[in-house]
Amino acid sequence: MSDPVVNAGGATAAPPAPPASAKPTPKPAAKPAKGETRREWWGTVAWTTFTASMIAMLLGTVRFLFPNVLSEPPNTFKGGDITTFEEGKVEDKFKDRGAWIILDRDEKNRRIIYALSTICTHLGCTPNWLVGEKKFKCPCHGSGFKISGVNFEGPAPRPLERYAVKKTDDNQVLVDKSKKYQKELGQWDDPDSFILV
Ligand code: FES
């Protein structure tokens, strides 16, 4: 303990306060060297590129493993109640799904329902059903097809193809586009290519 200080008048005085400790003044942050900044920038670019390519690769793998999951509609669909079809009338409302459904008479004069593909057998355009002329007409090069799908004018080399059809338990026409039938190969005789009504 320090002794009290006696001044000239004999009075005691408090010992001098110790000097206040000086606060350290913060040093300004060291500026990164120019080369270091550039290195960091290139590091970020490289990392971003790497991450992006990894994501792209992953998406490519998913697409490869599940090619049709999101992009294609299912191959089968119900085309309406069998009793609602009229003889000689083309049901056009499934054209955007790739098929016309028709009730008509075949070469043996049987009443049948069949589903025709909407792909022209020339170069793949989509023909239109012309009600007044009772024919399918391709807008690309003028091929014409009868209501049966048989080609009779223009460059199409063969009839339109049929899809598999069957009657469901609830009396609907079920179209299955995964199975096709070609007349020129004798496949229109296959009972899966039409429904007898
Ligand atoms: S694609 Fe139909 S006539 Fe050519």
mmCIF file of C-alpha atoms and ligand atoms in Angstrom:
data_model
loop_
_atom_site.group_PDB
_atom_site.id
_atom_site.type_symbol
_atom_site.label_atom_id
_atom_site.label_comp_id
_atom_site.label_asym_id
_atom_site.label_seq_id
_atom_site.Cartn_x
_atom_site.Cartn_y
_atom_site.Cartn_z
ATOM 1 C CA MET A 1 0.000 0.000 0.000
ATOM 2 C CA SER A 2 1.459 3.451 -0.892
ATOM 3 C CA ASP A 3 2.002 5.991 1.916
ATOM 4 C CA PRO A 4 0.010 9.237 1.885
ATOM 5 C CA VAL A 5 2.022 12.166 0.565
ATOM 6 C CA VAL A 6 2.733 14.966 3.134
ATOM 7 C CA ASN A 7 2.925 18.394 1.521
ATOM 8 C CA ALA A 8 4.759 21.442 2.780
ATOM 9 C CA GLY A 9 1.855 22.586 5.026
ATOM 10 C CA GLY A 10 1.811 19.208 6.694
ATOM 11 C CA ALA A 11 -1.495 18.290 5.029
ATOM 12 C CA THR A 12 -1.788 14.930 3.499
ATOM 13 C CA ALA A 13 -2.759 14.668 -0.128
ATOM 14 C CA ALA A 14 -4.091 11.775 -2.034
ATOM 15 C CA PRO A 15 -1.453 9.898 -4.013
ATOM 16 C CA PRO A 16 -1.418 10.826 -7.691
ATOM 17 C CA ALA A 17 -3.762 8.788 -9.839
ATOM 18 C CA PRO A 18 -2.032 6.359 -12.104
ATOM 19 C CA PRO A 19 -2.016 7.538 -15.712
ATOM 20 C CA ALA A 20 -5.114 6.449 -17.595
ATOM 21 C CA SER A 21 -4.246 3.565 -19.822
ATOM 22 C CA ALA A 22 -4.164 4.752 -23.402
ATOM 23 C CA LYS A 23 -6.821 3.146 -25.615
ATOM 24 C CA PRO A 24 -5.233 1.370 -28.570
ATOM 25 C CA THR A 25 -6.247 3.118 -31.724
ATOM 26 C CA PRO A 26 -7.672 0.611 -34.225
ATOM 27 C CA LYS A 27 -5.450 0.054 -37.178
ATOM 28 C CA PRO A 28 -7.067 0.584 -40.574
ATOM 29 C CA ALA A 29 -7.924 -2.776 -42.220
ATOM 30 C CA ALA A 30 -5.189 -3.881 -44.474
ATOM 31 C CA LYS A 31 -6.221 -3.463 -48.101
ATOM 32 C CA PRO A 32 -6.110 -6.791 -49.966
ATOM 33 C CA ALA A 33 -3.458 -6.890 -52.551
ATOM 34 C CA LYS A 34 -4.663 -6.432 -56.137
ATOM 35 C CA GLY A 35 -3.637 -9.960 -57.116
ATOM 36 C CA GLU A 36 -5.521 -11.416 -54.162
ATOM 37 C CA THR A 37 -8.817 -9.693 -55.195
ATOM 38 C CA ARG A 38 -8.474 -11.014 -58.698
ATOM 39 C CA ARG A 39 -7.836 -14.519 -57.374
ATOM 40 C CA GLU A 40 -11.014 -14.336 -55.240
ATOM 41 C CA TRP A 41 -13.050 -13.138 -58.215
ATOM 42 C CA TRP A 42 -11.824 -15.976 -60.396
ATOM 43 C CA GLY A 43 -12.528 -18.395 -57.543
ATOM 44 C CA THR A 44 -16.162 -17.233 -57.392
ATOM 45 C CA VAL A 45 -16.566 -17.520 -61.152
ATOM 46 C CA ALA A 46 -15.079 -21.015 -61.178
ATOM 47 C CA TRP A 47 -17.280 -22.146 -58.295
ATOM 48 C CA THR A 48 -20.440 -20.754 -59.902
ATOM 49 C CA THR A 49 -19.611 -22.419 -63.221
ATOM 50 C CA PHE A 50 -18.910 -25.714 -61.503
ATOM 51 C CA THR A 51 -22.202 -25.591 -59.546
ATOM 52 C CA ALA A 52 -24.200 -24.701 -62.680
ATOM 53 C CA SER A 53 -22.663 -27.545 -64.666
ATOM 54 C CA MET A 54 -23.346 -29.998 -61.839
ATOM 55 C CA ILE A 55 -27.031 -28.959 -61.771
ATOM 56 C CA ALA A 56 -27.268 -29.272 -65.573
ATOM 57 C CA MET A 57 -25.701 -32.734 -65.394
ATOM 58 C CA LEU A 58 -28.132 -33.804 -62.691
ATOM 59 C CA LEU A 59 -31.127 -32.573 -64.704
ATOM 60 C CA GLY A 60 -29.809 -34.391 -67.783
ATOM 61 C CA THR A 61 -29.563 -37.623 -65.797
ATOM 62 C CA VAL A 62 -33.125 -37.268 -64.477
ATOM 63 C CA ARG A 63 -34.368 -36.558 -68.007
ATOM 64 C CA PHE A 64 -32.505 -39.634 -69.282
ATOM 65 C CA LEU A 65 -33.910 -41.910 -66.581
ATOM 66 C CA PHE A 66 -37.483 -40.586 -66.842
ATOM 67 C CA PRO A 67 -37.733 -39.354 -70.452
ATOM 68 C CA ASN A 68 -41.518 -39.146 -70.737
ATOM 69 C CA VAL A 69 -42.546 -38.329 -67.221
ATOM 70 C CA LEU A 70 -43.430 -34.700 -67.779
ATOM 71 C CA SER A 71 -43.354 -34.004 -71.504
ATOM 72 C CA GLU A 72 -45.727 -36.502 -73.087
ATOM 73 C CA PRO A 73 -49.413 -37.204 -72.490
ATOM 74 C CA PRO A 74 -50.448 -40.803 -71.758
ATOM 75 C CA ASN A 75 -50.963 -43.117 -74.719
ATOM 76 C CA THR A 76 -54.446 -44.237 -73.760
ATOM 77 C CA PHE A 77 -57.571 -42.159 -73.409
ATOM 78 C CA LYS A 78 -61.322 -42.607 -73.375
ATOM 79 C CA GLY A 79 -62.947 -41.387 -76.558
ATOM 80 C CA GLY A 80 -66.603 -41.238 -75.530
ATOM 81 C CA ASP A 81 -69.630 -43.437 -74.999
ATOM 82 C CA ILE A 82 -70.088 -45.947 -77.831
ATOM 83 C CA THR A 83 -73.806 -45.227 -78.105
ATOM 84 C CA THR A 84 -73.164 -41.546 -78.874
ATOM 85 C CA PHE A 85 -71.349 -42.191 -82.172
ATOM 86 C CA GLU A 86 -73.179 -41.707 -85.437
ATOM 87 C CA GLU A 87 -72.494 -43.707 -88.568
ATOM 88 C CA GLY A 88 -70.409 -41.794 -91.118
ATOM 89 C CA LYS A 89 -69.500 -39.023 -88.680
ATOM 90 C CA VAL A 90 -65.896 -38.241 -87.730
ATOM 91 C CA GLU A 91 -65.355 -37.408 -84.076
ATOM 92 C CA ASP A 92 -62.859 -34.577 -84.337
ATOM 93 C CA LYS A 93 -62.500 -33.532 -80.714
ATOM 94 C CA PHE A 94 -59.502 -35.765 -80.008
ATOM 95 C CA LYS A 95 -57.496 -34.459 -82.950
ATOM 96 C CA ASP A 96 -55.066 -32.665 -80.666
ATOM 97 C CA ARG A 97 -54.463 -36.022 -78.951
ATOM 98 C CA GLY A 98 -53.592 -37.522 -82.327
ATOM 99 C CA ALA A 99 -56.716 -39.491 -83.284
ATOM 100 C CA TRP A 100 -60.060 -39.295 -85.034
ATOM 101 C CA ILE A 101 -62.690 -41.739 -83.791
ATOM 102 C CA ILE A 102 -65.161 -42.926 -86.394
ATOM 103 C CA LEU A 103 -68.159 -45.213 -86.645
ATOM 104 C CA ASP A 104 -68.557 -46.507 -90.196
ATOM 105 C CA ARG A 105 -69.044 -49.621 -92.285
ATOM 106 C CA ASP A 106 -66.022 -51.701 -93.253
ATOM 107 C CA GLU A 107 -65.446 -53.648 -96.487
ATOM 108 C CA LYS A 108 -67.536 -56.503 -95.097
ATOM 109 C CA ASN A 109 -70.395 -54.058 -94.377
ATOM 110 C CA ARG A 110 -69.970 -54.428 -90.613
ATOM 111 C CA ARG A 111 -70.563 -51.419 -88.366
ATOM 112 C CA ILE A 112 -67.275 -50.746 -86.651
ATOM 113 C CA ILE A 113 -65.643 -48.052 -84.545
ATOM 114 C CA TYR A 114 -61.991 -47.329 -85.250
ATOM 115 C CA ALA A 115 -59.428 -44.657 -84.355
ATOM 116 C CA LEU A 116 -57.368 -43.157 -87.164
ATOM 117 C CA SER A 117 -53.979 -41.556 -86.620
ATOM 118 C CA THR A 118 -53.840 -37.859 -87.539
ATOM 119 C CA ILE A 119 -50.355 -38.235 -89.037
ATOM 120 C CA CYS A 120 -50.224 -37.989 -92.829
ATOM 121 C CA THR A 121 -48.373 -40.952 -94.286
ATOM 122 C CA HIS A 122 -46.556 -38.728 -96.762
ATOM 123 C CA LEU A 123 -44.375 -36.515 -94.588
ATOM 124 C CA GLY A 124 -46.205 -36.347 -91.305
ATOM 125 C CA CYS A 125 -48.387 -33.225 -91.495
ATOM 126 C CA THR A 126 -51.852 -33.193 -89.930
ATOM 127 C CA PRO A 127 -54.744 -33.444 -92.436
ATOM 128 C CA ASN A 128 -58.158 -31.853 -91.855
ATOM 129 C CA TRP A 129 -61.536 -33.567 -92.028
ATOM 130 C CA LEU A 130 -63.640 -31.801 -94.656
ATOM 131 C CA VAL A 131 -67.256 -32.562 -93.758
ATOM 132 C CA GLY A 132 -68.735 -31.388 -97.070
ATOM 133 C CA GLU A 133 -66.308 -33.427 -99.173
ATOM 134 C CA LYS A 134 -66.254 -36.370 -96.763
ATOM 135 C CA LYS A 135 -62.503 -36.692 -96.882
ATOM 136 C CA PHE A 136 -59.323 -35.947 -94.962
ATOM 137 C CA LYS A 137 -57.208 -33.427 -96.825
ATOM 138 C CA CYS A 138 -53.570 -32.788 -96.006
ATOM 139 C CA PRO A 139 -52.678 -29.078 -96.219
ATOM 140 C CA CYS A 140 -48.999 -29.723 -96.956
ATOM 141 C CA HIS A 141 -48.980 -31.474 -100.342
ATOM 142 C CA GLY A 142 -52.642 -32.198 -100.985
ATOM 143 C CA SER A 143 -52.975 -35.868 -100.109
ATOM 144 C CA GLY A 144 -56.552 -37.015 -99.656
ATOM 145 C CA PHE A 145 -57.880 -39.896 -97.569
ATOM 146 C CA LYS A 146 -61.365 -41.428 -97.441
ATOM 147 C CA ILE A 147 -63.258 -41.696 -94.152
ATOM 148 C CA SER A 148 -61.782 -45.188 -93.826
ATOM 149 C CA GLY A 149 -58.290 -43.658 -93.907
ATOM 150 C CA VAL A 150 -57.472 -45.103 -97.337
ATOM 151 C CA ASN A 151 -55.424 -42.718 -99.512
ATOM 152 C CA PHE A 152 -56.832 -41.831 -102.928
ATOM 153 C CA GLU A 153 -55.140 -38.607 -104.091
ATOM 154 C CA GLY A 154 -51.846 -36.789 -103.717
ATOM 155 C CA PRO A 155 -48.427 -38.165 -102.801
ATOM 156 C CA ALA A 156 -49.328 -40.142 -99.654
ATOM 157 C CA PRO A 157 -48.105 -43.667 -100.380
ATOM 158 C CA ARG A 158 -50.418 -45.558 -98.022
ATOM 159 C CA PRO A 159 -53.496 -45.261 -95.801
ATOM 160 C CA LEU A 160 -53.569 -43.532 -92.441
ATOM 161 C CA GLU A 161 -52.806 -45.853 -89.574
ATOM 162 C CA ARG A 162 -55.275 -47.104 -86.999
ATOM 163 C CA TYR A 163 -54.756 -47.230 -83.248
ATOM 164 C CA ALA A 164 -55.901 -50.065 -81.003
ATOM 165 C CA VAL A 165 -59.407 -49.603 -79.609
ATOM 166 C CA LYS A 166 -61.493 -51.548 -77.139
ATOM 167 C CA LYS A 167 -64.791 -51.249 -75.330
ATOM 168 C CA THR A 168 -64.513 -50.574 -71.601
ATOM 169 C CA ASP A 169 -66.866 -51.873 -68.883
ATOM 170 C CA ASP A 170 -68.589 -48.491 -68.795
ATOM 171 C CA ASN A 171 -69.257 -48.671 -72.563
ATOM 172 C CA GLN A 172 -66.541 -46.214 -73.587
ATOM 173 C CA VAL A 173 -64.163 -46.388 -76.539
ATOM 174 C CA LEU A 174 -60.661 -46.762 -75.144
ATOM 175 C CA VAL A 175 -57.959 -45.647 -77.600
ATOM 176 C CA ASP A 176 -54.448 -47.027 -77.163
ATOM 177 C CA LYS A 177 -51.906 -45.138 -79.252
ATOM 178 C CA SER A 178 -49.064 -47.461 -78.289
ATOM 179 C CA LYS A 179 -50.391 -50.042 -80.803
ATOM 180 C CA LYS A 180 -50.719 -49.208 -84.507
ATOM 181 C CA TYR A 181 -52.274 -51.125 -87.385
ATOM 182 C CA GLN A 182 -51.452 -50.679 -91.076
ATOM 183 C CA LYS A 183 -53.912 -51.702 -93.782
ATOM 184 C CA GLU A 184 -51.223 -52.503 -96.358
ATOM 185 C CA LEU A 185 -49.830 -55.104 -93.956
ATOM 186 C CA GLY A 186 -53.232 -56.735 -93.458
ATOM 187 C CA GLN A 187 -53.362 -55.465 -89.874
ATOM 188 C CA TRP A 188 -56.828 -53.899 -90.138
ATOM 189 C CA ASP A 189 -58.186 -57.446 -89.846
ATOM 190 C CA ASP A 190 -56.845 -57.599 -86.307
ATOM 191 C CA PRO A 191 -59.853 -57.473 -83.931
ATOM 192 C CA ASP A 192 -57.956 -55.027 -81.711
ATOM 193 C CA SER A 193 -57.995 -52.432 -84.506
ATOM 194 C CA PHE A 194 -61.785 -51.945 -84.359
ATOM 195 C CA ILE A 195 -64.869 -52.442 -82.177
ATOM 196 C CA LEU A 196 -67.896 -54.188 -83.665
ATOM 197 C CA VAL A 197 -71.092 -52.315 -82.846
HETATM 198 S S1 FES B 1 -47.373 -34.401 -95.569
HETATM 199 FE FE1 FES B 1 -49.381 -34.772 -96.148
HETATM 200 S S2 FES B 1 -49.325 -34.647 -98.283
HETATM 201 FE FE2 FES B 1 -47.306 -34.306 -97.694
#
